Coordinates of C-alpha atoms in Angstrom, one line a residue:
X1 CA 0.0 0.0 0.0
X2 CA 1.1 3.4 -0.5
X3 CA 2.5 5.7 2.2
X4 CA -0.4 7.7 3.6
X5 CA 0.8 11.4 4.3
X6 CA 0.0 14.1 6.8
X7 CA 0.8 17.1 8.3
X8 CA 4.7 17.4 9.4
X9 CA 4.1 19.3 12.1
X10 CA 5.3 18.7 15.6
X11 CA 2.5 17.1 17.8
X12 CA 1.9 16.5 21.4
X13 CA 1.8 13.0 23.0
X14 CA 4.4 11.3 20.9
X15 CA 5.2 13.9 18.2
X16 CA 2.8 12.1 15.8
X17 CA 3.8 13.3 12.1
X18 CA 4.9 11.7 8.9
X19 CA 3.9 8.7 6.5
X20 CA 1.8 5.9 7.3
X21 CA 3.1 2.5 5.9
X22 CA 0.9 -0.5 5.8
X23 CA 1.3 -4.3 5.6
X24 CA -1.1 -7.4 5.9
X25 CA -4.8 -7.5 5.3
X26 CA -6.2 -4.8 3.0
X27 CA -9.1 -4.2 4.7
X28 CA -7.6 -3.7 8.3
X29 CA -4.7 -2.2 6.9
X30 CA -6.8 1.0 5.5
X31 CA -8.2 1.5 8.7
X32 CA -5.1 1.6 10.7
X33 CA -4.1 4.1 8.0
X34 CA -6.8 6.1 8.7
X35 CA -6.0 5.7 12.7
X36 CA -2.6 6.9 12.5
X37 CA -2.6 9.1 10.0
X38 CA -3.8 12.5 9.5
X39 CA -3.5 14.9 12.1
X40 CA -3.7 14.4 16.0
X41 CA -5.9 17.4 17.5
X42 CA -3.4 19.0 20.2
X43 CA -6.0 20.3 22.1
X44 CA -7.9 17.1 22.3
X45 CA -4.8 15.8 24.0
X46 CA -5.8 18.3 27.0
X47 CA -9.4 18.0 26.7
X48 CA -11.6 17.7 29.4
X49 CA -10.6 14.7 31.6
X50 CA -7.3 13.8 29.8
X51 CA -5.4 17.0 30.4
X52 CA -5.5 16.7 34.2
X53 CA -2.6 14.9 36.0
X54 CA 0.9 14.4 34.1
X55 CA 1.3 11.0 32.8
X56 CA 4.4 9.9 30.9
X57 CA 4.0 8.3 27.3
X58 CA 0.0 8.8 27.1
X59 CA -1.5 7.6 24.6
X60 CA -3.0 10.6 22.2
X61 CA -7.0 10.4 22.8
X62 CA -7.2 10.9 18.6
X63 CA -5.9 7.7 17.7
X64 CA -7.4 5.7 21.0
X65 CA -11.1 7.0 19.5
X66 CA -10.2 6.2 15.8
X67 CA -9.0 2.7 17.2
X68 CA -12.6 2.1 19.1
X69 CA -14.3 3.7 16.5
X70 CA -12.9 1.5 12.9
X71 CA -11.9 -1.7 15.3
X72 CA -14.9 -2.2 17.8
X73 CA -18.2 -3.0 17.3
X74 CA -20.9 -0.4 18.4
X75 CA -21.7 -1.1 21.9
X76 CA -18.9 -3.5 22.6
X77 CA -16.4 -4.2 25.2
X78 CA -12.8 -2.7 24.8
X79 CA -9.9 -4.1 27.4
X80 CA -6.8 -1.8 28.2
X81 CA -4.1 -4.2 30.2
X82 CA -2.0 -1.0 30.8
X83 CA -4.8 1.5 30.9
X84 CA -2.2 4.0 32.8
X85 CA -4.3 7.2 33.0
X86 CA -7.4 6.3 31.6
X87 CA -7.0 7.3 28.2
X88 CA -8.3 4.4 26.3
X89 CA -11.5 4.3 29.3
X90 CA -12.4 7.9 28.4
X91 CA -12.5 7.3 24.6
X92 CA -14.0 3.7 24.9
X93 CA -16.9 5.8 27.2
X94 CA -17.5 8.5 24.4
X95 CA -17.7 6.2 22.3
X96 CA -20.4 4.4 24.0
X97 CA -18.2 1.3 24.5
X98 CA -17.6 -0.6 27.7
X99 CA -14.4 0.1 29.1
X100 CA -12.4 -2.1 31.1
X101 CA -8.6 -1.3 32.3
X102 CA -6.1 -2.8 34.7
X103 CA -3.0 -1.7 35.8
X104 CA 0.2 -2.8 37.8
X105 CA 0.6 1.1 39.4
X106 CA -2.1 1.9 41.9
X107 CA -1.5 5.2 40.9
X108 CA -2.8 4.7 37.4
X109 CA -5.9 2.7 38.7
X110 CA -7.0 5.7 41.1
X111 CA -6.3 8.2 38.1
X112 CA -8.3 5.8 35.4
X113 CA -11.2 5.7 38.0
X114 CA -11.8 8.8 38.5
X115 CA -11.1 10.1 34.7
X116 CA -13.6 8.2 33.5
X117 CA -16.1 8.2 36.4
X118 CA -19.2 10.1 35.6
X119 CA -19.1 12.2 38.8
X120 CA -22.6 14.3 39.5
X121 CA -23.3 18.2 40.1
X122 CA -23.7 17.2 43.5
X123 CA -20.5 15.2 43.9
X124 CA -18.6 18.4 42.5
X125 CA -20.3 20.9 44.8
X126 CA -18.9 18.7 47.1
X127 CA -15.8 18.5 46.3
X128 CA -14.9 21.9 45.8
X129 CA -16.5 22.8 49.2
X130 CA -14.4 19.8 50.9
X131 CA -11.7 21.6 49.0
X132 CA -11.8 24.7 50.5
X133 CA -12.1 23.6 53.6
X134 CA -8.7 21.2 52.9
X135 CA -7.7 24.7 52.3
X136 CA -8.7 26.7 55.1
X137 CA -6.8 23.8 57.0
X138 CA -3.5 23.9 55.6
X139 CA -3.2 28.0 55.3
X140 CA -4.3 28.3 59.1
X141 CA -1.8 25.8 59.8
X142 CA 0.7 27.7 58.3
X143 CA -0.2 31.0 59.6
X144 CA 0.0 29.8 63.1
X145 CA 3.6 27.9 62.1
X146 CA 2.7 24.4 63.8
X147 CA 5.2 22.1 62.1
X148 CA 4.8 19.5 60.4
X149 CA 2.3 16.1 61.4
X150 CA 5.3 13.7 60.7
X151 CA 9.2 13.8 60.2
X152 CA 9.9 13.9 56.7
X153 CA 12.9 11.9 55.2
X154 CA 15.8 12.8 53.4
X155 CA 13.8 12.7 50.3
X156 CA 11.3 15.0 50.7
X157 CA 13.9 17.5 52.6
X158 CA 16.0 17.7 49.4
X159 CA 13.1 17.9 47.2
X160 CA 11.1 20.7 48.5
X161 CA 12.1 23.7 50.3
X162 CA 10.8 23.6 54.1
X163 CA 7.8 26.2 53.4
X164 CA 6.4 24.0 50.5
X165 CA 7.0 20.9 52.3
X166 CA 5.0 22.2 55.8
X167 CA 2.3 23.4 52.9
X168 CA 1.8 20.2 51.3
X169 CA 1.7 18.6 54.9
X170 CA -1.2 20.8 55.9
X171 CA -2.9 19.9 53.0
X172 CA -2.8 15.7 53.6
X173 CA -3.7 16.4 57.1
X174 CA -6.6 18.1 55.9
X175 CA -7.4 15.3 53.3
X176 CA -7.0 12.7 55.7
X177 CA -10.0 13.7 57.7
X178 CA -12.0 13.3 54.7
X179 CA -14.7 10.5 54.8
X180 CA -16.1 10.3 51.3
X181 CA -14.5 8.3 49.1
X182 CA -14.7 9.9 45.4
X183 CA -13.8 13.1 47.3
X184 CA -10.7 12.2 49.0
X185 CA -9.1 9.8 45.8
X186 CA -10.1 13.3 44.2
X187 CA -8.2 15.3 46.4
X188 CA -5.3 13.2 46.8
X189 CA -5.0 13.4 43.0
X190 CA -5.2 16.6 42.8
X191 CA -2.0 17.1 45.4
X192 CA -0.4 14.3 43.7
X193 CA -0.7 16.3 40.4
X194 CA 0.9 20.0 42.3
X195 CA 4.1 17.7 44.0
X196 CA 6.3 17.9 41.2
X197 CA 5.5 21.7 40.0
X198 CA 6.2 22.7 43.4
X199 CA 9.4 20.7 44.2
X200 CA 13.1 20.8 42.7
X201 CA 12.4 18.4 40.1
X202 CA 13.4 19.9 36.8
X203 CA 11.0 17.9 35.1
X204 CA 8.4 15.2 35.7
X205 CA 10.7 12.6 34.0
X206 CA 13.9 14.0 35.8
X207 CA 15.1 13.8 39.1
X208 CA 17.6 16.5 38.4
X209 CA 16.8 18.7 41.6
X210 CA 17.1 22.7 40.7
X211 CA 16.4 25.9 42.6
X212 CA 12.5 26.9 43.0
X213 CA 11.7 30.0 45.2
X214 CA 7.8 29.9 45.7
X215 CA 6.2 32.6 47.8
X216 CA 4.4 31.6 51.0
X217 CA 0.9 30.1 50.3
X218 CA 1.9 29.3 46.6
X219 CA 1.2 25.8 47.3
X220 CA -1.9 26.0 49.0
X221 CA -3.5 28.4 46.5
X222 CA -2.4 26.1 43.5
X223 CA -3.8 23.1 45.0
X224 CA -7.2 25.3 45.5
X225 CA -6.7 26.2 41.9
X226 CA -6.2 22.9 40.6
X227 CA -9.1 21.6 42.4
X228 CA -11.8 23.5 40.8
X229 CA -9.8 22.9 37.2
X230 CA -10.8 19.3 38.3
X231 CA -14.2 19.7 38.9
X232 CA -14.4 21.9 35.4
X233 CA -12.8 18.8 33.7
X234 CA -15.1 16.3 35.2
X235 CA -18.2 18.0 34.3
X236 CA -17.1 18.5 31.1
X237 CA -17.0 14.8 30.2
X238 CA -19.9 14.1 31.3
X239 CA -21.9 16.6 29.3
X240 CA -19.8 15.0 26.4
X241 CA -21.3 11.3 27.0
X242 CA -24.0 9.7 24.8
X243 CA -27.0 8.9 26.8
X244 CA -26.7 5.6 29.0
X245 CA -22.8 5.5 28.0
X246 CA -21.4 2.1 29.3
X247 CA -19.2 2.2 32.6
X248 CA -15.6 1.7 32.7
X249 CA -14.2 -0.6 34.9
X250 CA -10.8 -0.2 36.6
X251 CA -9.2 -3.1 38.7
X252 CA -5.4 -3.2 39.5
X253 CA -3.7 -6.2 38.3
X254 CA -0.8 -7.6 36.5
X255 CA -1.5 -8.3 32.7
X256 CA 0.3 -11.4 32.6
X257 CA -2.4 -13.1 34.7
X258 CA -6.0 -14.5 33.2
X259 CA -8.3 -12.0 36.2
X260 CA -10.4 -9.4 36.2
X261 CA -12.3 -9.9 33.0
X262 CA -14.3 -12.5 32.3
X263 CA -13.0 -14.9 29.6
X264 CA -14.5 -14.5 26.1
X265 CA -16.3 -11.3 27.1
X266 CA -13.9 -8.4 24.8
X267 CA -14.3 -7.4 21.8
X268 CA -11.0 -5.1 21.6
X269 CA -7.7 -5.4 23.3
X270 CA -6.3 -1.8 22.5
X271 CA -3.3 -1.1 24.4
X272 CA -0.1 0.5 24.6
X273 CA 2.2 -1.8 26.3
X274 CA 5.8 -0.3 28.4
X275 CA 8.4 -0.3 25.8
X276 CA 12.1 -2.4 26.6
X277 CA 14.1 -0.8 28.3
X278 CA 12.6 2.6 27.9
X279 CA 11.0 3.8 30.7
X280 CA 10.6 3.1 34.7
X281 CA 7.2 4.5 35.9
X282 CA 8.3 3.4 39.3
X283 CA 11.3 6.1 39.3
X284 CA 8.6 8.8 37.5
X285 CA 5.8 8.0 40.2
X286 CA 7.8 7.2 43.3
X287 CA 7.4 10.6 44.4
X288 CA 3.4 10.2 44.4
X289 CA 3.2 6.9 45.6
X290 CA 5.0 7.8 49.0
X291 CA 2.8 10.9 49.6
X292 CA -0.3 9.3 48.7
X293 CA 0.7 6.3 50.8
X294 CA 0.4 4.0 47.9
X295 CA 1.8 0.3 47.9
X296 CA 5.6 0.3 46.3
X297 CA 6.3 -3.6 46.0
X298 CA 4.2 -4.7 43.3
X299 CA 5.2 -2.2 40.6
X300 CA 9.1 -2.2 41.7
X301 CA 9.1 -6.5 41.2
X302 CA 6.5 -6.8 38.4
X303 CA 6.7 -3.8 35.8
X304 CA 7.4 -4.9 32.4
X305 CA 9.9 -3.5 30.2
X306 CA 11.8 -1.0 33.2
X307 CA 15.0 0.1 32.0
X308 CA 16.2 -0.6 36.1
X309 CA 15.5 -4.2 35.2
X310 CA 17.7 -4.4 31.7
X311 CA 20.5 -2.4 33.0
X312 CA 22.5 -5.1 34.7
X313 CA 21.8 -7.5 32.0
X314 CA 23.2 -8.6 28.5
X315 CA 21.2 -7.8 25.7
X316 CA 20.1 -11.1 24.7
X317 CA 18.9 -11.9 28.5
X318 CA 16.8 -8.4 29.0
X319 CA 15.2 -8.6 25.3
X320 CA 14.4 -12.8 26.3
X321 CA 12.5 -11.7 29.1
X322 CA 10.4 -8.7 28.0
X323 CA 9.6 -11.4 25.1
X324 CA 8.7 -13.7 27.8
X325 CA 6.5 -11.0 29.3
X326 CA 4.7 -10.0 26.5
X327 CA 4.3 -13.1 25.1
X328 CA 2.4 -13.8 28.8
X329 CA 0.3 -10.6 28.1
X330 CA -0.8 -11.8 24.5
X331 CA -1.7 -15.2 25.9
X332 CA -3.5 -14.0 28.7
X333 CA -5.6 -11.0 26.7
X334 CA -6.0 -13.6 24.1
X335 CA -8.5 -16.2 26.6
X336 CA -10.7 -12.4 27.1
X337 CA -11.3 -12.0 23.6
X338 CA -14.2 -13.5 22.0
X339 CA -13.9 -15.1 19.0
X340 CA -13.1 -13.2 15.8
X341 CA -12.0 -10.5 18.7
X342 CA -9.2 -8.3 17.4
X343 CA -5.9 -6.4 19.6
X344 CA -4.4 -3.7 19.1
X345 CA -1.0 -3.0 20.6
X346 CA 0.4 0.8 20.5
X347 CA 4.0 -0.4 20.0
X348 CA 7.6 1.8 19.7
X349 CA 11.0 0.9 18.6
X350 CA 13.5 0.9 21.5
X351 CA 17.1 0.5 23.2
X352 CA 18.4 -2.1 25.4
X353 CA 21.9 -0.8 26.3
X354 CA 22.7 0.0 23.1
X355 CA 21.1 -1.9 20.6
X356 CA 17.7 -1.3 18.9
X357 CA 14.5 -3.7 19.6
X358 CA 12.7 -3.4 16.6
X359 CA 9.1 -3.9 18.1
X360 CA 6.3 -4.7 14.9
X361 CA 8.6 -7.6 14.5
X362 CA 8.5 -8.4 18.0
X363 CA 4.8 -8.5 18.9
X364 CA 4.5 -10.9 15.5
X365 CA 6.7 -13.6 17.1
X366 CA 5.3 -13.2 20.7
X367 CA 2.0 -13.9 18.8
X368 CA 3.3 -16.7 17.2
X369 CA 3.7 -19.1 20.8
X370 CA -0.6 -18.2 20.9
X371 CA -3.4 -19.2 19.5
X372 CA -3.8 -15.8 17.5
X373 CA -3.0 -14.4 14.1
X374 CA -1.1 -11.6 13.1
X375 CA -3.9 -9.5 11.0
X376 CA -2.1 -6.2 10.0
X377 CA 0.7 -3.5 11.1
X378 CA 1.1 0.5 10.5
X379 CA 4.1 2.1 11.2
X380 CA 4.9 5.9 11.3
X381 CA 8.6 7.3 12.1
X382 CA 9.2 8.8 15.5
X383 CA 12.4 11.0 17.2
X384 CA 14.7 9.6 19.9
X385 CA 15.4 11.5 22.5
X386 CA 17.7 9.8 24.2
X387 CA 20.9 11.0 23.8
X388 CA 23.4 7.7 25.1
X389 CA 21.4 5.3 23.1
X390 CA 20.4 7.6 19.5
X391 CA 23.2 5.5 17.6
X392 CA 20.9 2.7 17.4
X393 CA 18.8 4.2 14.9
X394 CA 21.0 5.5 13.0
X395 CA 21.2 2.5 10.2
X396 CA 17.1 2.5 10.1
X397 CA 14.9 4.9 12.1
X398 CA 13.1 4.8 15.0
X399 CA 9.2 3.6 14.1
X400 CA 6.1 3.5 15.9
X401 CA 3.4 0.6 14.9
X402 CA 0.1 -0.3 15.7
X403 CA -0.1 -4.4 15.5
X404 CA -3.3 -5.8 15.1
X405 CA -3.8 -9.5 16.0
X406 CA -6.8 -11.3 15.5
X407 CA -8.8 -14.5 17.0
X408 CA -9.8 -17.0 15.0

């Protein structure tokens, strides 16, 4: 098939741009054409729901719609076994599909919940006036200089300056007396989402620490602002759903194992697996996790594909277990899907030390040890950023792919 083209502008959410190249079943093939190509909608990448909450290597809500939209039958089921954020949820729910997402990080599980929640007027009145009481809270606290409700490690000490750090104590404190349970997961959020903009991180991928003077009561008043940006972005997707839109369900799990969803019950597996050796969303989240008290253990042993994990190994011994692990993940999506079911797997081109894992290639043979059949792949060309490992690509370029297996 000839190259699809589109617009070679830079884009948000994996700087989507260039030709689309096909292979495998006509049919298929033209629509994952049509889901990769054209032109991603930045501002649909902050719309609503998904623009709340940083979340590395989101998928962009353009191509998760087109995905439900051209792969999914009207009204059916759509399973995300990495459903980080939510992003696949929200689009599967505006869609007027069923969602239903697990996810190692408890992090991601309380995010995807309450993205894709519909949450009433009366739950946000609620929230914003628990809010402002959280508030009232924390700023009294600090105006009466009481100290903090714990001792803080060496961590936290290094990554805030003491004002901030008494600040954002306050604020727990105050969330911690909260009894409602969509409120509090709702607040805790929103503090998890204000940590890294008022710490030394540089970045939210980096844990290079830099200078940040923030007056007194910055912290408080962000948190207050970011509360009622919330509650804006929440009743903005609901006004967007079709009438009686299917729930999404969230459960946090590992997507090796056969639980959660019934077997036989999914029409779409449409995921976006972790890359090898690429990222470590333990290292990007760990912050969080500690000050929302979140469980540590299950993401640090289990997460697929961490870079922490292929470091100390050869090559050939980190790319034969992220195989192994993927090829767990296919077999155990695979028993969910009904039959003539179809997945699609959001897939990158990455680095293991030095060397490239070309990844189309390797979801086809990870298929190959299952009962299903490779349908049809797109690929698009994508940057490296990472400076130490960009002489891998520099024979054949760096590619993004959607695979698309199938059930027989």
């Amino acid at each position: 098939m000839k190259p699809r083209h589109s617009s070679r502008t830079r884009r948000a959410l994996g700087h989507l741009e260039g030709p689309v190249v096909t292979q495998g079943r006509e049919d298929i093939a033209q629509r994952l054409a049509t889901i990769m190509g054209g032109d991603m909608d930045e501002s649909m990448a902050r719309a609503h729901v998904h623009g709340f909450h940083a979340y590395p290597a989101r998928m962009h809500p353009t191509l998760a719609r087109r995905a439900i939209e051209l792969l999914c039958p009207k009204h059916g089921v759509v399973l995300d076994p990495f459903c980080g954020s939510g992003t696949v949820l929200v689009e599967s729910r505006l869609a007027a599909r069923h969602g239903f997402g697990t996810d190692l990080n408890p992090l991601a599980v309380l995010l995807a919940r309450l993205k894709s929640r519909s949450a009433s007027a009366q739950q946000l009145q609620k929230l914003l006036s628990t809010a402002e009481k959280t508030v009232r809270h924390a700023d009294s606290r600090r105006r009466e200089k009481r100290g903090a409700t714990q001792r803080y490690g060496t961590e936290d000490v290094q990554c805030f300056e003491p004002h901030v750090l008494l600040e954002l104590d306050g604020l727990r404190d105050g969330i911690k007396q909260v009894h409602d349970e969509f409120v509090a997961d709702a607040l805790r959020l929103v503090l998890s989402s204000i940590l890294v903009k008022v710490s030394k991180q540089s970045a939210d991928t980096s844990s290079v620490l830099v200078p940040r003077r923030l007056a007194a009561g910055f912290t408080i008043s962000l948190f207050a602002k970011k509360t009622e940006e919330l509650a804006h972005r929440l009743d903005s997707f609901r006004r967007m759903l079709p009438p009686h839109a299917p729930i999404a369900t969230v459960v946090q799990g590992d997507a090796r194992r056969r639980e959660g969803v019934s077997e036989a019950s999914v029409h779409l597996v449409l995921s976006s697996p972790p890359y090898a050796g690429t990222y470590d969303y333990l290292e990007h989240h760990r912050l969080r996790l500690r000050w929302l008290g979140l469980p540590m253990d299950g993401l640090m042993q289990d997460e697929i594909g961490a870079r922490r994990h292929a470091a100390p190994m050869s090559f050939s011994d980190a790319l034969r277990r992220y195989y192994d692990d993927l090829s767990q993940v296919l077999a155990a999506t695979a028993a969910k899907l009904v039959s003539g079911g179809m997945m699609a797997w959001l897939v990158a081109d990455s680095v293991i030390g030095t060397r490239p894992v070309w990844a189309e290639s390797l979801v086809r043979r990870c298929a190959e040890r299952t009962a299903l059949t490779w349908l049809a792949s797109a690929s698009q060309r994508r940057p490296h950023f990472h400076g130490p490992s960009q002489r891998a690509f520099a024979k054949q370029p760096r590619q993004e792919h959607i695979v698309v297996l199938g059930k027989p």
